[in-house]
Coordinates of C-alpha atoms and ligand atoms in Angstrom, one line a residue:
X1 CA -168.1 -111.3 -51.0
X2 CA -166.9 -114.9 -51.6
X3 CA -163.4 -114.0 -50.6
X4 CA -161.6 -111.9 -48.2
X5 CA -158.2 -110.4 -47.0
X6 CA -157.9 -111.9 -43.3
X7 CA -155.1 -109.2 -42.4
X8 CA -158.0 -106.4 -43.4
X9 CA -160.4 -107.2 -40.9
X10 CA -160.9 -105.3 -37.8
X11 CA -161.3 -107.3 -35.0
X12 CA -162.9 -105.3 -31.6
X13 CA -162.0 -107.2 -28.4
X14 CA -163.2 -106.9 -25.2
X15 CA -166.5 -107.5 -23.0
X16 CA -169.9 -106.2 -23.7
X17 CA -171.4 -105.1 -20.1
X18 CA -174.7 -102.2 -19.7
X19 CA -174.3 -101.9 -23.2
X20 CA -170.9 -100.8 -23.9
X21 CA -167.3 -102.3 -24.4
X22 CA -165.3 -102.9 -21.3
X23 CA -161.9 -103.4 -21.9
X24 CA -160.8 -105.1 -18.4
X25 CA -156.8 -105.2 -16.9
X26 CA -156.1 -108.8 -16.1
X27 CA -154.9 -112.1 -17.8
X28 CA -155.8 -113.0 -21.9
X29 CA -155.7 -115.1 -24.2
X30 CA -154.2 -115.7 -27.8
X31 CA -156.9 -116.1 -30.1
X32 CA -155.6 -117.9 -33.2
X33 CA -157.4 -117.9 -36.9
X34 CA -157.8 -121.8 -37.2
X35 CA -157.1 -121.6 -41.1
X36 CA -153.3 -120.4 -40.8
X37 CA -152.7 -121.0 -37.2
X38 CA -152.3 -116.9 -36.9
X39 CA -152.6 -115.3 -33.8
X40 CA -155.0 -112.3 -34.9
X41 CA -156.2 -111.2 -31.6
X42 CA -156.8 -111.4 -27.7
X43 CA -159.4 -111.6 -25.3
X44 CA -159.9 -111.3 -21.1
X45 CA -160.6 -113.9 -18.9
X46 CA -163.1 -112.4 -17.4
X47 CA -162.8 -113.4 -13.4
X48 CA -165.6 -113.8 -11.0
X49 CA -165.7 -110.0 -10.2
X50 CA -166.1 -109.3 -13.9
X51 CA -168.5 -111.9 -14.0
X52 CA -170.4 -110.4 -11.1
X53 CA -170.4 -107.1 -12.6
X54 CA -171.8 -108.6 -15.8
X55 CA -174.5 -110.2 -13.8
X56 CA -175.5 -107.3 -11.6
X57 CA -175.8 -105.2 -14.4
X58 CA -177.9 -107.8 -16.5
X59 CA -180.1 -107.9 -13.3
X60 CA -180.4 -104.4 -13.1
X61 CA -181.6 -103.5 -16.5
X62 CA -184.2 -107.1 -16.2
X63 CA -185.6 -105.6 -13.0
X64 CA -185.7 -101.4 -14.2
X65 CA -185.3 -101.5 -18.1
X66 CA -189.0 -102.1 -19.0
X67 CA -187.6 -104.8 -21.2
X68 CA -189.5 -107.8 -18.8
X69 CA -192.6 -105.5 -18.4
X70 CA -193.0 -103.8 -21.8
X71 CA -195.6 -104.8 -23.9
X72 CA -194.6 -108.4 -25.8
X73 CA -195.7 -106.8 -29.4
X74 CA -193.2 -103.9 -28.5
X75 CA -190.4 -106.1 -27.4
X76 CA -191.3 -108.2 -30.4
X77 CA -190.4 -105.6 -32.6
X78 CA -187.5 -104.7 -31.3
X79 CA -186.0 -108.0 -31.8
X80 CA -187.5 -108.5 -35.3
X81 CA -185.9 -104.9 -35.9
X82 CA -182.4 -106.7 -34.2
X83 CA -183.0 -110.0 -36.4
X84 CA -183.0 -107.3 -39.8
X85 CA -179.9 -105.5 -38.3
X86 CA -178.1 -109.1 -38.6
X87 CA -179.5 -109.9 -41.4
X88 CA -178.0 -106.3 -43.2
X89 CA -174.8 -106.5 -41.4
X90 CA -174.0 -109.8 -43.6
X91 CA -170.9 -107.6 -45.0
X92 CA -169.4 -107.1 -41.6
X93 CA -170.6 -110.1 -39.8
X94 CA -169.8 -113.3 -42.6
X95 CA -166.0 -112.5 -43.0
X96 CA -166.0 -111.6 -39.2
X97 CA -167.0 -115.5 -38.4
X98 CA -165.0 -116.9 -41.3
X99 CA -161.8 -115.5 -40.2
X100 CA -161.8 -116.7 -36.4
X101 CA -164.2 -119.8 -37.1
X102 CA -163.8 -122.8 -38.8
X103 CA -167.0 -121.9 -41.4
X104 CA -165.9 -121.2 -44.8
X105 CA -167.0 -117.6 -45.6
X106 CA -169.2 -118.6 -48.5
X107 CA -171.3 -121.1 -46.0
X108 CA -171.1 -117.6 -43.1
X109 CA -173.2 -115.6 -46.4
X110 CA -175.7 -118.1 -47.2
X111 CA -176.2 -119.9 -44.2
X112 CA -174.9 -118.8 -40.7
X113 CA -176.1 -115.1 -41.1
X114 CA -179.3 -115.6 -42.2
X115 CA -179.8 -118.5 -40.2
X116 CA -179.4 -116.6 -36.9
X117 CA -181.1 -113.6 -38.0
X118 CA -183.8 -116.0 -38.6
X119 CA -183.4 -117.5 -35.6
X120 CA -183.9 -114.2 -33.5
X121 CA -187.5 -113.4 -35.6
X122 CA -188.5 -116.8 -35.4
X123 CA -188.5 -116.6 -31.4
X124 CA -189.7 -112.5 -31.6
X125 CA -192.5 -114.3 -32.9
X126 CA -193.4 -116.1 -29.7
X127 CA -193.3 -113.0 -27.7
X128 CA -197.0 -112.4 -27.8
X129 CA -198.3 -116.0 -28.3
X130 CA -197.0 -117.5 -25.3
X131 CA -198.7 -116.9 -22.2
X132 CA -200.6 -119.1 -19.2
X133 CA -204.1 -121.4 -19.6
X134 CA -207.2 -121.2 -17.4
X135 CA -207.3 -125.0 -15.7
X136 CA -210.7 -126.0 -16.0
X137 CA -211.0 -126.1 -12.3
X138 CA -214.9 -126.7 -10.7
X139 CA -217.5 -123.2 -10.7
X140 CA -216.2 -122.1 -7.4
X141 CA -212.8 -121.0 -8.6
X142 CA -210.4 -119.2 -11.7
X143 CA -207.2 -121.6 -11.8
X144 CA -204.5 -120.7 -14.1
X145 CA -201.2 -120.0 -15.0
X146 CA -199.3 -117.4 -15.7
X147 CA -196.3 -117.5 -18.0
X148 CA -193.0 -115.1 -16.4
X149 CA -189.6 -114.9 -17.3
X150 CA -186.9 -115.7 -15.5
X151 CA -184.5 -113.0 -14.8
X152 CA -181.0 -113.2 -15.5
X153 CA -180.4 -116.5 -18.4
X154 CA -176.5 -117.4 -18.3
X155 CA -175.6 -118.7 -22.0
X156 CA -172.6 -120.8 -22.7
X157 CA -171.8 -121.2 -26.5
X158 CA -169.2 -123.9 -28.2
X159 CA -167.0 -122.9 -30.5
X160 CA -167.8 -125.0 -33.7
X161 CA -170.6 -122.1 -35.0
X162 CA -170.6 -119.4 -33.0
X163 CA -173.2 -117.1 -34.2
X164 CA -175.9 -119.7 -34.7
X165 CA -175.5 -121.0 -31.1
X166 CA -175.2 -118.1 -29.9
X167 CA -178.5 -116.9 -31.5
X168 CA -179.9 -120.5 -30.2
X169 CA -179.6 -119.1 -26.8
X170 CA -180.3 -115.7 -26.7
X171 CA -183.2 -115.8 -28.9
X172 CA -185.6 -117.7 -27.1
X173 CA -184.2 -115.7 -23.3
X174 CA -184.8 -112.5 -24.6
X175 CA -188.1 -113.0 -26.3
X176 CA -189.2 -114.3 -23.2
X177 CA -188.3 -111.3 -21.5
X178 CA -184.9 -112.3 -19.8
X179 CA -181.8 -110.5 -19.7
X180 CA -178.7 -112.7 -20.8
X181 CA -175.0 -113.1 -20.3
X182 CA -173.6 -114.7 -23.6
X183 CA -170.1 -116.4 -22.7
X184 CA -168.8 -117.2 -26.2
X185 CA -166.1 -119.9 -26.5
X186 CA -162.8 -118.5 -25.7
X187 CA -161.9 -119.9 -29.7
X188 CA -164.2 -117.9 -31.3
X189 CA -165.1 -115.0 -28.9
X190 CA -165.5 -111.8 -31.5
X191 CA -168.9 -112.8 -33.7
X192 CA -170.7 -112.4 -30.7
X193 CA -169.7 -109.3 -29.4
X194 CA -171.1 -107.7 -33.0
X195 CA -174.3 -109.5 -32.3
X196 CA -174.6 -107.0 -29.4
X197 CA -173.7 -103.7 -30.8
X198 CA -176.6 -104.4 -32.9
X199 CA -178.5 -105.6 -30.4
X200 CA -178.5 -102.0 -28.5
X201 CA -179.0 -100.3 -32.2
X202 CA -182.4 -102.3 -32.3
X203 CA -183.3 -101.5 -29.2
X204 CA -182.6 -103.4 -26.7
X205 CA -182.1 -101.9 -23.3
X206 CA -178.2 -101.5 -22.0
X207 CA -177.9 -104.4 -20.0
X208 CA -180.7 -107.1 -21.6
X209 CA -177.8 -108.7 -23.4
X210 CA -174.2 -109.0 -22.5
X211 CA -171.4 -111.1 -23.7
X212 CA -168.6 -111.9 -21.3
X213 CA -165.1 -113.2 -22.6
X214 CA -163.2 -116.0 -20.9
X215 CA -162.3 -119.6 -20.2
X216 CA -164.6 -122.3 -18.8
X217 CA -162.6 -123.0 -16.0
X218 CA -162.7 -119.0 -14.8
X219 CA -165.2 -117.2 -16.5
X220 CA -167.7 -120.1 -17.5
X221 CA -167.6 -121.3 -14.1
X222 CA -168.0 -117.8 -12.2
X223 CA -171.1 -117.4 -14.5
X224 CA -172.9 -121.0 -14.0
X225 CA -172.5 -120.2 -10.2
X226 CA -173.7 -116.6 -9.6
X227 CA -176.4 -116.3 -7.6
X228 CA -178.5 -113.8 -9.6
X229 CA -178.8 -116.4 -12.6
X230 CA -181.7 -117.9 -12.7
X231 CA -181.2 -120.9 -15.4
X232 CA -178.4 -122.4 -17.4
X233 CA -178.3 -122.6 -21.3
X234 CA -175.3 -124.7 -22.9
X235 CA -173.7 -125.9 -25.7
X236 CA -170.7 -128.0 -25.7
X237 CA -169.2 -131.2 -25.0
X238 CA -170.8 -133.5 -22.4
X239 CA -168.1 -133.8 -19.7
X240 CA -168.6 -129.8 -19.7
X241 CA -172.4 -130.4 -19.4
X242 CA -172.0 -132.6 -16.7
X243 CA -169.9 -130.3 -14.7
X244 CA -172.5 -127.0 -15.4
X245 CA -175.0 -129.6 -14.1
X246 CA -173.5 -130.0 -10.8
X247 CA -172.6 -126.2 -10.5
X248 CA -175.7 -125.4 -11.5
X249 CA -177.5 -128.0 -8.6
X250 CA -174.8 -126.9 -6.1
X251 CA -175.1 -123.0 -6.8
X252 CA -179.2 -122.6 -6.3
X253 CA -180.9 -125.8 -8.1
X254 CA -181.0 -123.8 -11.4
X255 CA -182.8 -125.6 -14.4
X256 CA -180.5 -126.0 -17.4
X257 CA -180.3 -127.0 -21.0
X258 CA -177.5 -128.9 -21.9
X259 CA -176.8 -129.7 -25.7
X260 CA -173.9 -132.3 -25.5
X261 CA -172.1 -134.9 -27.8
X262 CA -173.1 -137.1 -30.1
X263 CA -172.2 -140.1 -32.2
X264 CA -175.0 -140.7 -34.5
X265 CA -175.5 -143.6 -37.0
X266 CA -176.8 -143.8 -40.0
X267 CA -178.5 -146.7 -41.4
X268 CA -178.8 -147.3 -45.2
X269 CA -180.8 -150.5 -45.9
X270 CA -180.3 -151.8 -49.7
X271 CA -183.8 -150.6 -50.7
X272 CA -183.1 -147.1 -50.1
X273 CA -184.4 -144.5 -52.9
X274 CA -181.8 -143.0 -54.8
X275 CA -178.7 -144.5 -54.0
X276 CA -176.5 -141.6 -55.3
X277 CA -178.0 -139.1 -53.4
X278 CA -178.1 -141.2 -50.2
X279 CA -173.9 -141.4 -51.0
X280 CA -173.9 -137.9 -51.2
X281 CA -175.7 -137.3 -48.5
X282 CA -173.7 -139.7 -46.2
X283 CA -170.3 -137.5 -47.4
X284 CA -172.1 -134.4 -46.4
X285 CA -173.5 -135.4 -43.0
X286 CA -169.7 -136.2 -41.7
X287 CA -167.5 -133.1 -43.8
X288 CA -169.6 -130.5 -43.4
X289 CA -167.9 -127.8 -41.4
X290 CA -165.3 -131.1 -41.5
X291 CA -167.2 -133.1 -39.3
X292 CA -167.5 -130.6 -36.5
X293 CA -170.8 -130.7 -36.0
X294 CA -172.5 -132.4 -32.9
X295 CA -175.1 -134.0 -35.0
X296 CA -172.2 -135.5 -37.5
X297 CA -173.2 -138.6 -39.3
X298 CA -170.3 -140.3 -38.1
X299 CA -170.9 -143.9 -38.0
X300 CA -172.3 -145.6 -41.6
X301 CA -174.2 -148.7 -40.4
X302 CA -174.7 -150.2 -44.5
X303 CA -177.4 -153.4 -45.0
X304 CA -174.2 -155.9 -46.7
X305 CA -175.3 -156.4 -50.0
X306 CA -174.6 -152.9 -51.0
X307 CA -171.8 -151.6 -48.6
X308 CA -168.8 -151.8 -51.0
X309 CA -170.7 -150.0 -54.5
X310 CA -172.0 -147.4 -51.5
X311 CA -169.1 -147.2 -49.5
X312 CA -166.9 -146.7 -52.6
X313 CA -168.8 -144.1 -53.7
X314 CA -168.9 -142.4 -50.5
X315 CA -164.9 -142.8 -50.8
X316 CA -164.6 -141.3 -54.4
X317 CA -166.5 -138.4 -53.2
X318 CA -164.1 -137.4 -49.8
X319 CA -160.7 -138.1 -52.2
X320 CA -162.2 -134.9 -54.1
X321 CA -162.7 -132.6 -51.1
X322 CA -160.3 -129.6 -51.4
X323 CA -158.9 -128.1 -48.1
X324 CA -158.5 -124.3 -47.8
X325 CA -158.8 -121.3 -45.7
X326 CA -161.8 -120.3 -45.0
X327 CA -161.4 -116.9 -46.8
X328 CA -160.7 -118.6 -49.9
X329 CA -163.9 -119.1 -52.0
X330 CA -163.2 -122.7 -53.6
X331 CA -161.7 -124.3 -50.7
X332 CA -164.6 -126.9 -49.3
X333 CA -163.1 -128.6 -46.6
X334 CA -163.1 -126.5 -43.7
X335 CA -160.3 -126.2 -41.3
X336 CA -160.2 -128.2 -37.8
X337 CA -160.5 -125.5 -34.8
X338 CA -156.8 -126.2 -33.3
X339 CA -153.5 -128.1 -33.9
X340 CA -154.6 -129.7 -30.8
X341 CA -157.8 -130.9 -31.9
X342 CA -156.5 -132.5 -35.1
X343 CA -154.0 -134.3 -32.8
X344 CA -156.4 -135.7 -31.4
X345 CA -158.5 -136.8 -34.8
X346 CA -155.4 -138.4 -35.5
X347 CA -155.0 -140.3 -32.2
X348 CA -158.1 -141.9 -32.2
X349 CA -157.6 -143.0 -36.3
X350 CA -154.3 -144.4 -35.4
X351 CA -155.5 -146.3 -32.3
X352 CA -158.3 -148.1 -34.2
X353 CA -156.3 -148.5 -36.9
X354 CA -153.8 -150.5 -34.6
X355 CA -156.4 -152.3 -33.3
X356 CA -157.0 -154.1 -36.8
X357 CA -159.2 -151.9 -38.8
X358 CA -158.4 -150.3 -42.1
X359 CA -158.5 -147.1 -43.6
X360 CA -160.5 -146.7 -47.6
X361 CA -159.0 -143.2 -47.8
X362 CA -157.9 -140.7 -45.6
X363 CA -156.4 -141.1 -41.9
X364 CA -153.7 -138.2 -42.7
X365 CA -154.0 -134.7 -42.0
X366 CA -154.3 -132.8 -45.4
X367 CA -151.6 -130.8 -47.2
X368 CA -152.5 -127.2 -48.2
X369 CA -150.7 -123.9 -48.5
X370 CA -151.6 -123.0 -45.1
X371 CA -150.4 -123.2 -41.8
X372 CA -153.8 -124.0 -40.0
X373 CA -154.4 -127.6 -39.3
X374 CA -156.9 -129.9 -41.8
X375 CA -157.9 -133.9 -42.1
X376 CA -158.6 -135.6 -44.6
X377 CA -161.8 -136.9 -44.9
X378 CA -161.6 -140.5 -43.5
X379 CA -163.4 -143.8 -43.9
X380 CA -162.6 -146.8 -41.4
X381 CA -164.1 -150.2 -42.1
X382 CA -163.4 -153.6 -40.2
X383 CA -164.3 -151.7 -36.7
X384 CA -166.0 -153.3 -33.5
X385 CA -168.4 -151.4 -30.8
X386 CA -165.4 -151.7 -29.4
X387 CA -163.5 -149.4 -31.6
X388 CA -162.2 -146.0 -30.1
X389 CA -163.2 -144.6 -33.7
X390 CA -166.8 -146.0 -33.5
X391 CA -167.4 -144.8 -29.2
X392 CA -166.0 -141.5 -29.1
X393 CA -167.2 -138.6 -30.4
X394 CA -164.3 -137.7 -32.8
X395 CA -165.7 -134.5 -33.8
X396 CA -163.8 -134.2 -37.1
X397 CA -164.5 -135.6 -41.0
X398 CA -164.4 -139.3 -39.8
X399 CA -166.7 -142.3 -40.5
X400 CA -166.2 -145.9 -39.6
X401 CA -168.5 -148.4 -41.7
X402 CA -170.3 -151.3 -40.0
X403 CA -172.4 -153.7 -41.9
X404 CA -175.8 -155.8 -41.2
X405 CA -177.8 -158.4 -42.7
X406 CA -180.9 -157.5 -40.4
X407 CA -183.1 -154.8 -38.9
X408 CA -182.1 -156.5 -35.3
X409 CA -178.5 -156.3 -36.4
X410 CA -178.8 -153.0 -37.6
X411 CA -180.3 -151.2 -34.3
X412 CA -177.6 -153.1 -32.2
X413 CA -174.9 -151.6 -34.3
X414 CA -177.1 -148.1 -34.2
X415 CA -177.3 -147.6 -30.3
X416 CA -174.7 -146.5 -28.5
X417 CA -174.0 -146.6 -24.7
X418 CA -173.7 -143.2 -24.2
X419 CA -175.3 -140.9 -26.8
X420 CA -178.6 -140.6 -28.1
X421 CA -178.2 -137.1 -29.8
X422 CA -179.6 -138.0 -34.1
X423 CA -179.7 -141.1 -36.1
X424 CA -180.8 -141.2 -40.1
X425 CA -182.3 -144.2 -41.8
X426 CA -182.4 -144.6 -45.5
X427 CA -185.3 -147.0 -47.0
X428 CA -187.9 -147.4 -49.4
X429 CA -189.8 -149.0 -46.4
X430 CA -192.7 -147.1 -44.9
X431 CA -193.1 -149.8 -42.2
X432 CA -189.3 -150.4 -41.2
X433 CA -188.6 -146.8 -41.4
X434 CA -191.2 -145.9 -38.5
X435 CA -190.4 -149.0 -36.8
X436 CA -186.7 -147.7 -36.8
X437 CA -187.8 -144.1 -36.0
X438 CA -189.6 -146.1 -32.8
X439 CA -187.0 -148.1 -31.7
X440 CA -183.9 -145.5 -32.1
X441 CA -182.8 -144.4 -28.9
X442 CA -182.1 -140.7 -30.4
X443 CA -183.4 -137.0 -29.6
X444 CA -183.8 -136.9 -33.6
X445 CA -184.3 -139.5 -36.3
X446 CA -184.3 -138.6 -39.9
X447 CA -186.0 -140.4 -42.6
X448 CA -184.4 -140.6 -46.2
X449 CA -182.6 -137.3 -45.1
X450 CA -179.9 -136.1 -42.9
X451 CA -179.5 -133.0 -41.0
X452 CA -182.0 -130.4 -40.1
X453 CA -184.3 -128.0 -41.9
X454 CA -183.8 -124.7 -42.2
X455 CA -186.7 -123.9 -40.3
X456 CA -187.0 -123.9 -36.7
X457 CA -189.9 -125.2 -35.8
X458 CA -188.8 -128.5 -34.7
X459 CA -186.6 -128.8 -31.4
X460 CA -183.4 -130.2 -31.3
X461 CA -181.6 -131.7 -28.2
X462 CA -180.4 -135.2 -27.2
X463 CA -181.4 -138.5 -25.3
X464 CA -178.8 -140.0 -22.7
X465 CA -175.4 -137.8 -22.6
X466 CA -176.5 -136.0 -25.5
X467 CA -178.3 -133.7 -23.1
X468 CA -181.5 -132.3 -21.7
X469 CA -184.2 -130.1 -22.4
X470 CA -184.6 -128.9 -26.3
X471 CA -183.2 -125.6 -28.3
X472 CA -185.3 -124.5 -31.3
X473 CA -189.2 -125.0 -31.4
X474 CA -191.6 -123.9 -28.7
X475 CA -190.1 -125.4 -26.3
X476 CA -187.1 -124.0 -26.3
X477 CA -189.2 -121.0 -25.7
X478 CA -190.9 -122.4 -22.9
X479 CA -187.6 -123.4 -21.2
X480 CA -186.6 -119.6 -21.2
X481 CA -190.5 -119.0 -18.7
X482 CA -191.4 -120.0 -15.1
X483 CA -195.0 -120.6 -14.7
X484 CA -196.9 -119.1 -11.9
X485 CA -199.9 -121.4 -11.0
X486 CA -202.8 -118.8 -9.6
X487 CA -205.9 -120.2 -7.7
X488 CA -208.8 -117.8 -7.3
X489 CA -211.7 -118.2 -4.8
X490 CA -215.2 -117.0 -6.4
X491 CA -216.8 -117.1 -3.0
X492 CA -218.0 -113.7 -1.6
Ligands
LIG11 P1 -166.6 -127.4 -24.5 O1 -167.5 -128.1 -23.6 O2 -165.2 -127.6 -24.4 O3 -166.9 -125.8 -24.4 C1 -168.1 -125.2 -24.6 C2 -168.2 -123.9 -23.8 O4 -168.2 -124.2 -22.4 C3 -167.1 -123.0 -24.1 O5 -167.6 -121.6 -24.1 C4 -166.2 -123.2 -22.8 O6 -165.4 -122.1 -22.5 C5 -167.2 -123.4 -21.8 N1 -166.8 -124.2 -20.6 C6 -165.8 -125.1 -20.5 N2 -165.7 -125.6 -19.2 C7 -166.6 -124.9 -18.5 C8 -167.0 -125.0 -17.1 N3 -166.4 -125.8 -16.2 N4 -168.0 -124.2 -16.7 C9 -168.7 -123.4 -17.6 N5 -168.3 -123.3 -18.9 C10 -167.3 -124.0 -19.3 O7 -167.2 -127.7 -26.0 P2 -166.6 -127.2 -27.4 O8 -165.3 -128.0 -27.7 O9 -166.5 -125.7 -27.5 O10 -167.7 -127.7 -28.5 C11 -167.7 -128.9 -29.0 C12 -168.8 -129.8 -28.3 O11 -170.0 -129.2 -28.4 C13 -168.9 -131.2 -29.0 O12 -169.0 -132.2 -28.0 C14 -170.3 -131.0 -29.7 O13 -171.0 -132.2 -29.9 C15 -171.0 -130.1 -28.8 N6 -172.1 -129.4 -29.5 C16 -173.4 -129.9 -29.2 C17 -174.5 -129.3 -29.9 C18 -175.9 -129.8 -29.7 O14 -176.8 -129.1 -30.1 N7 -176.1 -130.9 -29.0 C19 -174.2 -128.3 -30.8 C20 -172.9 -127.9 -31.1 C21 -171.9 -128.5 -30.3

């Protein structure tokens, strides 16, 4: 299905607690389709006795459903069994996220469905590979360590794709043998919600995984804080991150993962291979999913001799992006997640433009026949470090241009003082491409590429106030155990 009716899709709503629906009394909130602006649906705020409920009942089933004890093949297959559930519900789940997301439906069929089904069997994988090591200790004694989950894993998702970093979270917790409380973003709150009904239809005890519905201030809050959670896994923006932090030292010391902002450069030195597909690549590192995407190529640092011929090209390739709905098939700019939001794209544009710089193309939200709210892809040259476009994360389809004549120049330009989340570099030069990949202060550097592989083997997380600890890879896994150290005397 490449296209879709919006008004024909049946939306449940509600909280998902010991395995069923719970439909709460209380406050909501409008939840609005960001391609037409619709309101389509509400959701509870869950408050801290909802919360609470959510929690005891996720404790409960972690401490009597079998599902931290059972055998790790057998919990294995129940979550490879949940992973082909997501996988075959492509029909239900795809529009499902295209309609309340900002991810066109043709990128929810090819990508974010299988992607998080994926993401679920890749981590059912670890169940019974990950355990403790014997410490080779001296002939009087066994020391070793045990590997044991948690207990109760509170998972905080943004809003910009919900399924994926959703299944992020959960995966690696409940191969491990936690029991999680999802809270969604309050933006995009339904996706996850079918992630559990299927999650029980594999198998999964009532109560292993639960989604709770709310705001950050209430619900968010009321889960980071509850006593019975034993660590912290979120996704979002850094000043969020920094206030889970605290909560999360304040509430019990819990350990935490916090994927935060980013603003990544990315460096294209003259003798880069393939010029044209470095252009395209550029354009599709900072529109994709219009530049919503934490890892967003978002600042162009270009070696002089060939920034105008590149930057040009990188130009002629936004002025043919074509905004739409996400239910439309040949739309490929995606919607921005709120009026609000593209308000604020707009702000920051503006100031640096009034601070001197100048705009190649874009700065303008886009025309289309819908009511949601779209931006133009944008590129602003004649910027300083000092530029509001060039330090804040703008989190739309914006890239400022800076130019070098140097590798010294170049990293100057390339660090930032606050995030160290990704950072690509594009040459020919084996030498200067490792010495980049040393001297980047980034979680992730990409050579002659940008963006990730579809597999999952390598982590993902960021240096500075890009965050801490990793998702994807083994250690993501790792994050989700405590390790029990065990020292045996061999004496009689
Ligand atoms: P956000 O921080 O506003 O919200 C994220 C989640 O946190 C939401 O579910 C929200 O309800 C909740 N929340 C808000 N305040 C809270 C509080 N005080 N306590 C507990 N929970 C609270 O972020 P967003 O706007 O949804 O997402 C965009 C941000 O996410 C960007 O900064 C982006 O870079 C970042 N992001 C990072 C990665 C990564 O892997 N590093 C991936 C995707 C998005």
């Amino acid at each position: 299905m490449n296209t879709f009716d919006p008004n024909a899709i049946a939306v449940r709503s509600g909280h998902f607690i010991g395995g069923a629906y719970l439909d709460a009394q209380g406050p909501t909130l409008d939840v609005a389709r960001p391609s037409d602006g619709q309101i389509y649906a509400s959701v509870p705020i869950g408050d801290e006795s909802l919360v609470a409920y959510a929690v005891d009942n996720a404790w409960n089933a972690w401490r009597k459903s079998g599902w931290a004890t059972m055998p790790p093949r057998e919990r294995a297959r129940i979550l490879r069994r949940f992973a082909d559930l997501i996988a075959a519900d492509a029909e239900t789940l795809a529009p499902l996220e295209a309609l309340g997301s900002t991810r066109p439906v043709r990128d929810a069929f090819a990508w974010d469905v299988p992607f998080t089904a994926e993401g679920i069997r890749f981590y059912a994988e670890f169940a019974d590979k990950i355990g403790g090591q014997v410490a080779p200790t001296d002939r009087e004694h066994l020391g070793m360590t045990i590997a044991e989950p948690i207990g109760v894993v509170g998972a905080i998702a943004p809003w910009n794709f919900p399924l994926v970093m959703a299944s992020w979270k959960i995966g690696p917790a409940l191969a491990a043998g936690n029991a999680v409380v999802l809270k969604p973003s309050e933006m995009t709150p339904f996706s996850a919600l079918r992630l559990a009904e299927l999650a029980i239809e594999a198998g999964v005890p009532a109560g292993v995984f639960n989604v709770v519905q709310g705001d950050g201030r209430t619900t968010g809050d009321a889960l980071v804080r509850h006593p019975l959670i034993g660590k912290v896994t979120f996704t979002g923006s850094t000043r969020t991150g920094a206030a889970i932090m605290a909560a999360c030292a304040l509430s019990g010391t819990k350990p935490v993962t916090l994927e935060l902002g980013g603003k990544s450069p990315q460096i294209v030195f003259a003798d880069a291979p393939r010029i044209e597909e470095v252009a395209r690549r550029i354009a599709s590192a900072i529109t994709t999913n219009a530049g919503q995407v934490c890892v967003a190529g978002s600042r162009l640092i270009v070696e002089r001799s060939i920034a105008e011929p590149l930057v040009e090209r990188v130009a002629q390739i936004f002025r043919g992006f074509e905004a739409g709905a996400t239910w439309h098939a040949h739309a490929n700019l995606a919607p921005i997640i709120s009026p609000t939001q593209a308000d604020r794209i707009d702000a920051i544009v503006q100031a640096t433009l009034d601070d001197g710089a100048q705009a190649r193309c874009g700065a303008r939200r886009a025309t289309t026949d819908q009511a949601g709210a779209y931006y133009m892809p944008t590129i602003v040259e004649n910027v300083t470090a000092d530029s509001a476009a060039v330090r804040e994360e703008i989190f739309g389809p914006v890239l400022t241009v800076q130019t070098f004549e140097s590798e010294d120049e170049a990293l100057a330009l390339a660090a930032h003082p606050d995030y160290g989340l990704a950072a690509g570099v594009h040459t020919a030069n084996l030498g200067r491409a490792l010495r980049f990949v040393r001297a980047l202060d980034a979680g992730t550097v990409w050579v002659n590429r940008y963006g990730r592989s579809n597999d999952f083997v390598i982590p993902t997380g960021g240096y500075k106030r890009s965050g801490i600890g990793k998702d994807l890879g083994k250690e993501a896994y790792e994050a989700n155990l405590r390790f029990k150290s065990v020292l045996i005397d061999l004496n009689d």
